[in-house]
mmCIF file of C-alpha atoms in Angstrom:
data_model
loop_
_atom_site.group_PDB
_atom_site.id
_atom_site.type_symbol
_atom_site.label_atom_id
_atom_site.label_comp_id
_atom_site.label_asym_id
_atom_site.label_seq_id
_atom_site.Cartn_x
_atom_site.Cartn_y
_atom_site.Cartn_z
ATOM 1 C CA MET A 192 -5.705 37.642 -11.218
ATOM 2 C CA LEU A 193 -7.124 33.926 -11.234
ATOM 3 C CA ARG A 194 -7.357 33.671 -16.029
ATOM 4 C CA LEU A 195 -3.137 35.309 -15.001
ATOM 5 C CA SER A 196 -2.740 32.128 -12.654
ATOM 6 C CA LEU A 197 -4.439 29.608 -15.191
ATOM 7 C CA TYR A 198 -2.421 31.861 -18.046
ATOM 8 C CA ILE A 199 0.656 31.199 -16.902
ATOM 9 C CA GLU A 200 -0.407 26.975 -15.349
ATOM 10 C CA ILE A 201 -1.208 26.292 -18.774
ATOM 11 C CA PHE A 202 1.875 27.714 -21.120
ATOM 12 C CA CYS A 203 4.206 27.979 -18.418
ATOM 13 C CA GLY A 204 4.103 25.320 -16.435
ATOM 14 C CA THR A 205 3.615 20.946 -17.203
ATOM 15 C CA ILE A 206 0.822 21.451 -19.668
ATOM 16 C CA SER A 207 3.252 23.060 -22.352
ATOM 17 C CA SER A 208 3.295 20.620 -24.537
ATOM 18 C CA MET A 209 -0.137 19.888 -25.840
ATOM 19 C CA GLY A 210 -2.493 22.556 -27.147
ATOM 20 C CA ARG A 211 -4.620 23.902 -23.926
ATOM 21 C CA ALA A 212 -8.138 23.321 -25.876
ATOM 22 C CA ASP A 213 -7.461 19.563 -26.069
ATOM 23 C CA ILE A 214 -6.450 18.863 -22.988
ATOM 24 C CA LYS A 215 -9.166 21.327 -21.355
ATOM 25 C CA SER A 216 -11.763 19.127 -24.001
ATOM 26 C CA LYS A 217 -10.507 15.743 -22.691
ATOM 27 C CA ALA A 218 -10.425 16.972 -19.282
ATOM 28 C CA VAL A 219 -14.475 18.160 -19.322
ATOM 29 C CA SER A 220 -15.215 15.225 -20.861
ATOM 30 C CA LEU A 221 -13.143 12.991 -18.804
ATOM 31 C CA ARG A 222 -15.115 15.203 -15.668
ATOM 32 C CA ARG A 223 -18.598 15.014 -16.892
ATOM 33 C CA LYS A 224 -18.064 10.634 -16.592
ATOM 34 C CA GLY A 225 -17.078 10.896 -12.930
ATOM 35 C CA ARG A 226 -13.597 10.775 -12.715
ATOM 36 C CA THR A 227 -11.370 12.389 -10.607
ATOM 37 C CA TYR A 228 -9.049 14.840 -10.653
ATOM 38 C CA SER A 229 -6.215 12.514 -10.054
ATOM 39 C CA GLU A 230 -7.954 9.865 -12.708
ATOM 40 C CA ILE A 231 -8.215 12.547 -14.907
ATOM 41 C CA CYS A 232 -4.903 13.667 -14.954
ATOM 42 C CA LEU A 233 -3.847 9.963 -14.931
ATOM 43 C CA GLN A 234 -5.616 8.675 -17.725
ATOM 44 C CA LEU A 235 -3.871 12.420 -20.122
ATOM 45 C CA GLY A 236 -0.762 11.468 -19.234
ATOM 46 C CA VAL A 237 -0.123 15.074 -17.993
ATOM 47 C CA ASP A 238 0.237 16.521 -14.337
ATOM 48 C CA ILE A 239 -2.062 19.456 -14.261
ATOM 49 C CA PRO A 240 -2.809 21.685 -10.873
ATOM 50 C CA LYS A 241 -5.749 21.277 -9.440
ATOM 51 C CA SER A 242 -7.169 24.745 -9.119
ATOM 52 C CA THR A 243 -6.683 24.535 -13.150
ATOM 53 C CA LEU A 244 -8.921 21.170 -13.768
ATOM 54 C CA SER A 245 -11.506 22.900 -10.599
ATOM 55 C CA TYR A 246 -11.685 26.122 -12.779
ATOM 56 C CA TRP A 247 -12.365 23.951 -16.184
ATOM 57 C CA CYS A 248 -14.594 21.876 -14.390
ATOM 58 C CA ARG A 249 -17.087 24.442 -12.015
ATOM 59 C CA GLU A 250 -20.083 24.302 -13.689
ATOM 60 C CA ILE A 251 -20.451 20.622 -14.806
ATOM 61 C CA PRO A 252 -23.094 18.142 -13.108
ATOM 62 C CA LEU A 253 -21.054 15.360 -11.474
ATOM 63 C CA PRO A 254 -23.038 11.549 -12.319
ATOM 64 C CA ALA A 255 -25.075 10.452 -10.128
ATOM 65 C CA GLY A 256 -22.866 7.813 -7.383
ATOM 66 C CA TYR A 257 -21.058 10.566 -7.562
ATOM 67 C CA SER A 258 -20.420 10.343 -4.109
ATOM 68 C CA LYS A 259 -20.451 7.223 -3.370
ATOM 69 C CA LYS A 260 -17.979 6.458 -5.438
ATOM 70 C CA ILE A 261 -15.353 9.362 -3.593
ATOM 71 C CA ARG A 262 -15.533 7.772 -0.441
ATOM 72 C CA GLU A 263 -14.916 4.700 -1.186
ATOM 73 C CA TYR A 264 -12.138 6.030 -2.999
ATOM 74 C CA ASN A 265 -11.353 8.013 0.335
ATOM 75 C CA LEU A 266 -11.508 4.451 2.285
ATOM 76 C CA SER A 267 -9.230 2.417 -0.295
ATOM 77 C CA SER A 268 -6.381 5.571 0.115
ATOM 78 C CA LEU A 269 -7.215 5.325 3.954
ATOM 79 C CA GLN A 270 -6.758 1.562 3.854
ATOM 80 C CA ARG A 271 -3.558 1.635 1.809
ATOM 81 C CA ALA A 272 -2.205 4.629 4.378
ATOM 82 C CA ARG A 273 -3.039 1.733 7.084
ATOM 83 C CA VAL A 274 -0.734 -0.825 5.107
ATOM 84 C CA LEU A 275 1.778 1.453 4.412
ATOM 85 C CA ALA A 276 2.002 2.921 8.726
ATOM 86 C CA VAL A 277 2.056 -1.092 9.703
ATOM 87 C CA GLU A 278 4.995 -1.192 6.656
ATOM 88 C CA VAL A 279 7.095 2.059 8.271
ATOM 89 C CA LYS A 280 5.879 1.042 11.562
ATOM 90 C CA LYS A 281 7.058 -2.195 11.574
ATOM 91 C CA SER A 282 10.443 -0.901 9.479
ATOM 92 C CA LEU A 283 11.118 1.672 12.573
ATOM 93 C CA ARG A 284 11.222 -1.256 15.265
ATOM 94 C CA LEU A 285 12.919 -3.502 13.283
ATOM 95 C CA LYS A 286 15.514 -0.435 13.080
ATOM 96 C CA GLU A 287 15.242 0.537 16.670
ATOM 97 C CA GLU A 288 15.705 -3.273 17.639
ATOM 98 C CA LYS A 289 18.867 -3.332 15.734
ATOM 99 C CA ASP A 290 20.007 -0.822 17.219
ATOM 100 C CA ILE A 291 19.198 -1.991 21.128
ATOM 101 C CA ARG A 292 21.485 -5.029 20.178
ATOM 102 C CA GLU A 293 24.180 -3.295 18.870
ATOM 103 C CA LYS A 294 24.208 -1.421 22.122
ATOM 104 C CA ASN A 295 24.354 -4.054 24.502
ATOM 105 C CA ILE A 296 25.940 -7.111 22.697
ATOM 106 C CA HIS A 297 28.878 -7.431 25.597
ATOM 107 C CA LEU A 298 26.061 -7.562 28.493
ATOM 108 C CA ALA A 299 26.183 -11.230 26.908
ATOM 109 C CA ARG A 300 29.600 -11.748 27.802
ATOM 110 C CA LYS A 301 29.128 -10.418 31.448
ATOM 111 C CA ILE A 302 26.245 -13.059 31.992
ATOM 112 C CA LYS A 303 29.358 -15.966 31.514
ATOM 113 C CA ASP A 304 29.953 -14.515 35.428
ATOM 114 C CA LYS A 305 29.408 -16.558 38.065
ATOM 115 C CA ASP A 306 27.734 -13.650 40.325
ATOM 116 C CA SER A 307 26.667 -11.151 37.606
ATOM 117 C CA ALA A 308 24.239 -14.734 36.563
ATOM 118 C CA LYS A 309 23.084 -15.706 39.999
ATOM 119 C CA ILE A 310 21.400 -11.703 40.166
ATOM 120 C CA ALA A 311 20.345 -12.100 36.924
ATOM 121 C CA LEU A 312 18.786 -15.940 37.861
ATOM 122 C CA ALA A 313 17.583 -14.254 41.916
ATOM 123 C CA MET A 314 15.874 -11.414 40.201
ATOM 124 C CA LEU A 315 14.046 -13.612 36.773
ATOM 125 C CA TYR A 316 13.081 -15.164 40.157
ATOM 126 C CA LEU A 317 11.540 -12.255 42.275
ATOM 127 C CA GLY A 318 9.986 -11.377 38.875
ATOM 128 C CA GLU A 319 8.113 -14.937 37.791
ATOM 129 C CA GLY A 320 8.846 -17.167 40.894
ATOM 130 C CA MET A 321 6.320 -19.090 43.772
ATOM 131 C CA LYS A 322 7.909 -16.737 46.598
ATOM 132 C CA ARG A 323 5.761 -18.876 49.872
ATOM 133 C CA ARG A 324 8.185 -20.020 52.033
ATOM 134 C CA GLU A 325 6.161 -23.511 53.409
ATOM 135 C CA ARG A 326 6.612 -25.450 49.866
ATOM 136 C CA SER A 327 10.300 -24.664 49.912
ATOM 137 C CA SER A 328 11.091 -25.642 46.563
ATOM 138 C CA ILE A 329 10.944 -23.916 43.498
ATOM 139 C CA MET A 330 7.705 -22.918 41.167
ATOM 140 C CA PHE A 331 8.735 -21.346 38.050
ATOM 141 C CA GLY A 332 6.128 -20.864 35.236
ATOM 142 C CA ASN A 333 5.574 -18.921 32.233
ATOM 143 C CA SER A 334 4.531 -19.134 28.595
ATOM 144 C CA ASP A 335 7.505 -16.993 26.798
ATOM 145 C CA SER A 336 10.084 -20.267 25.835
ATOM 146 C CA VAL A 337 12.765 -18.271 25.715
ATOM 147 C CA VAL A 338 12.408 -16.982 29.742
ATOM 148 C CA ILE A 339 12.241 -20.772 30.606
ATOM 149 C CA SER A 340 14.745 -21.623 28.992
ATOM 150 C CA LEU A 341 16.777 -18.511 29.850
ATOM 151 C CA PHE A 342 15.807 -19.959 33.644
ATOM 152 C CA LEU A 343 16.740 -23.562 33.384
ATOM 153 C CA TYR A 344 20.170 -22.163 31.712
ATOM 154 C CA LEU A 345 21.018 -19.956 34.294
ATOM 155 C CA LEU A 346 19.826 -22.514 37.107
ATOM 156 C CA ARG A 347 21.671 -25.284 35.581
ATOM 157 C CA ALA A 348 24.641 -22.605 35.155
ATOM 158 C CA ILE A 349 25.412 -21.906 38.583
ATOM 159 C CA TYR A 350 24.060 -24.703 40.602
ATOM 160 C CA LYS A 351 24.587 -28.355 40.952
ATOM 161 C CA ILE A 352 21.160 -29.814 39.305
ATOM 162 C CA ASP A 353 20.156 -33.243 39.574
ATOM 163 C CA GLU A 354 18.078 -33.647 36.419
ATOM 164 C CA SER A 355 16.133 -36.339 38.246
ATOM 165 C CA LYS A 356 14.559 -33.839 40.397
ATOM 166 C CA PHE A 357 12.999 -31.609 38.127
ATOM 167 C CA ARG A 358 9.399 -32.087 37.228
ATOM 168 C CA CYS A 359 7.170 -30.206 34.189
ATOM 169 C CA THR A 360 3.251 -29.444 34.396
ATOM 170 C CA LEU A 361 1.803 -27.758 31.050
ATOM 171 C CA GLN A 362 -1.336 -25.055 31.907
ATOM 172 C CA CYS A 363 -2.875 -24.784 28.751
ATOM 173 C CA ARG A 364 -6.757 -24.105 27.038
ATOM 174 C CA ALA A 365 -9.171 -27.642 26.282
ATOM 175 C CA ASP A 366 -8.532 -27.296 22.583
ATOM 176 C CA GLN A 367 -5.255 -27.427 22.538
ATOM 177 C CA ASP A 368 -2.841 -30.409 21.451
ATOM 178 C CA ILE A 369 -1.888 -31.889 25.197
ATOM 179 C CA GLU A 370 0.840 -34.265 23.627
ATOM 180 C CA GLY A 371 2.557 -32.222 20.334
ATOM 181 C CA LEU A 372 2.556 -29.022 23.976
ATOM 182 C CA GLU A 373 4.102 -32.058 26.338
ATOM 183 C CA LYS A 374 6.866 -32.152 23.298
ATOM 184 C CA PHE A 375 7.704 -29.094 22.616
ATOM 185 C CA TRP A 376 8.162 -27.725 26.111
ATOM 186 C CA SER A 377 10.354 -30.560 26.572
ATOM 187 C CA SER A 378 12.656 -30.064 23.831
ATOM 188 C CA VAL A 379 12.333 -26.696 25.280
ATOM 189 C CA THR A 380 13.927 -27.536 29.387
ATOM 190 C CA ASN A 381 15.548 -30.481 28.008
ATOM 191 C CA ILE A 382 13.341 -32.123 30.935
ATOM 192 C CA PRO A 383 12.354 -35.875 30.308
ATOM 193 C CA LEU A 384 8.262 -36.588 29.041
ATOM 194 C CA ASN A 385 8.222 -38.784 32.153
ATOM 195 C CA GLN A 386 9.144 -36.010 34.222
ATOM 196 C CA PHE A 387 5.712 -34.026 33.138
ATOM 197 C CA TYR A 388 3.123 -34.221 35.194
ATOM 198 C CA LYS A 389 -0.460 -34.620 34.561
ATOM 199 C CA ALA A 390 -1.159 -30.610 32.254
ATOM 200 C CA ARG A 391 -3.931 -28.247 33.639
ATOM 201 C CA ILE A 392 -6.566 -27.223 31.237
ATOM 202 C CA ASP A 393 -8.281 -23.997 31.931
ATOM 203 C CA PRO A 394 -12.562 -24.837 32.782
ATOM 204 C CA ARG A 395 -13.001 -21.074 31.591
ATOM 205 C CA THR A 396 -11.934 -22.590 27.856
ATOM 206 C CA ILE A 397 -13.921 -25.569 27.364
ATOM 207 C CA GLY A 398 -16.149 -24.765 24.243
ATOM 208 C CA LYS A 399 -14.247 -21.668 23.158
ATOM 209 C CA PRO A 400 -11.884 -22.146 20.379
ATOM 210 C CA SER A 401 -8.402 -20.502 20.609
ATOM 211 C CA VAL A 402 -7.653 -17.625 18.573
ATOM 212 C CA LYS A 403 -3.448 -17.619 18.651
ATOM 213 C CA PRO A 404 -2.297 -20.379 17.231
ATOM 214 C CA ASP A 405 1.274 -19.878 18.645
ATOM 215 C CA TYR A 406 0.274 -19.948 21.639
ATOM 216 C CA LYS A 407 1.958 -22.985 23.333
ATOM 217 C CA GLY A 408 0.177 -22.521 27.879
ATOM 218 C CA VAL A 409 2.475 -21.970 30.379
ATOM 219 C CA CYS A 410 5.299 -24.476 31.020
ATOM 220 C CA ARG A 411 5.957 -24.988 35.277
ATOM 221 C CA ILE A 412 9.120 -25.799 36.185
ATOM 222 C CA ASP A 413 9.664 -27.413 39.605
ATOM 223 C CA TYR A 414 12.393 -27.544 41.561
ATOM 224 C CA PHE A 415 12.898 -29.757 44.169
ATOM 225 C CA SER A 416 15.755 -27.983 46.307
ATOM 226 C CA ALA A 417 15.072 -26.588 49.545
ATOM 227 C CA LYS A 418 18.073 -24.766 49.706
ATOM 228 C CA ILE A 419 18.539 -22.855 46.078
ATOM 229 C CA PHE A 420 14.713 -21.919 46.300
ATOM 230 C CA SER A 421 16.125 -19.822 49.933
ATOM 231 C CA GLU A 422 19.094 -18.323 48.686
ATOM 232 C CA LEU A 423 17.043 -16.868 45.418
ATOM 233 C CA LEU A 424 14.803 -15.195 47.536
ATOM 234 C CA GLU A 425 17.443 -14.255 49.429
ATOM 235 C CA ILE A 426 19.250 -12.203 46.821
ATOM 236 C CA PRO A 427 17.803 -9.877 46.134
ATOM 237 C CA LYS A 428 16.854 -8.422 49.911
ATOM 238 C CA ILE A 429 20.655 -8.402 49.887
ATOM 239 C CA ILE A 430 21.273 -6.268 47.569
ATOM 240 C CA TYR A 431 18.143 -4.214 48.218
ATOM 241 C CA LYS A 432 19.959 -4.518 52.451
ATOM 242 C CA GLY A 433 23.195 -3.604 50.682
ATOM 243 C CA LEU A 434 22.600 -0.639 48.319
#
């Protein structure tokens, strides 16, 4: 049965254009040199079934170091597969993000409505803002410049803001460039540097180098308005009770 299968593969399959004996001889010779079945096919330029090669080379002793070569080859293949998997995953993620944007792009127009914007601001503050009533002023912090920008955009769009009442405080790591960070956050917030409090360095980071070069620290925004502070805390409660 095996001989019949071999005959069909050789004379009716992909390697019929070359002499059987010549192909077998070259394949066996390459196998003795420690070539893998894939390398044999590649070097001969012929797609030989693995079962055929296995039958031809079944009694050939493999050279020393072949097992190590196979381990290295498998490791290399695994690494290539991982790179490919990362690329595929990234491609799928980008497609998903694009689909989400197209599905929800209309929401950007909804936020132009002042009531919708106020709800969004209150919910954002509920998640990231300081809620201690004894302070009676807004304090909002985040390390994401998009979140900070959105908070300030909504705040400025809804309320009549006195820009002089803004203050910024950076919370950063010991080895970061504070002056550079302050300029970055001043650009993001449109709050002048003379309204920045002294940066706060996390003492736990002293002597420990930063591993995330894009990390810009946490930017904390203070705005002195007890009225706005109280309203932002009450809106989520009003919405909840209304439900």
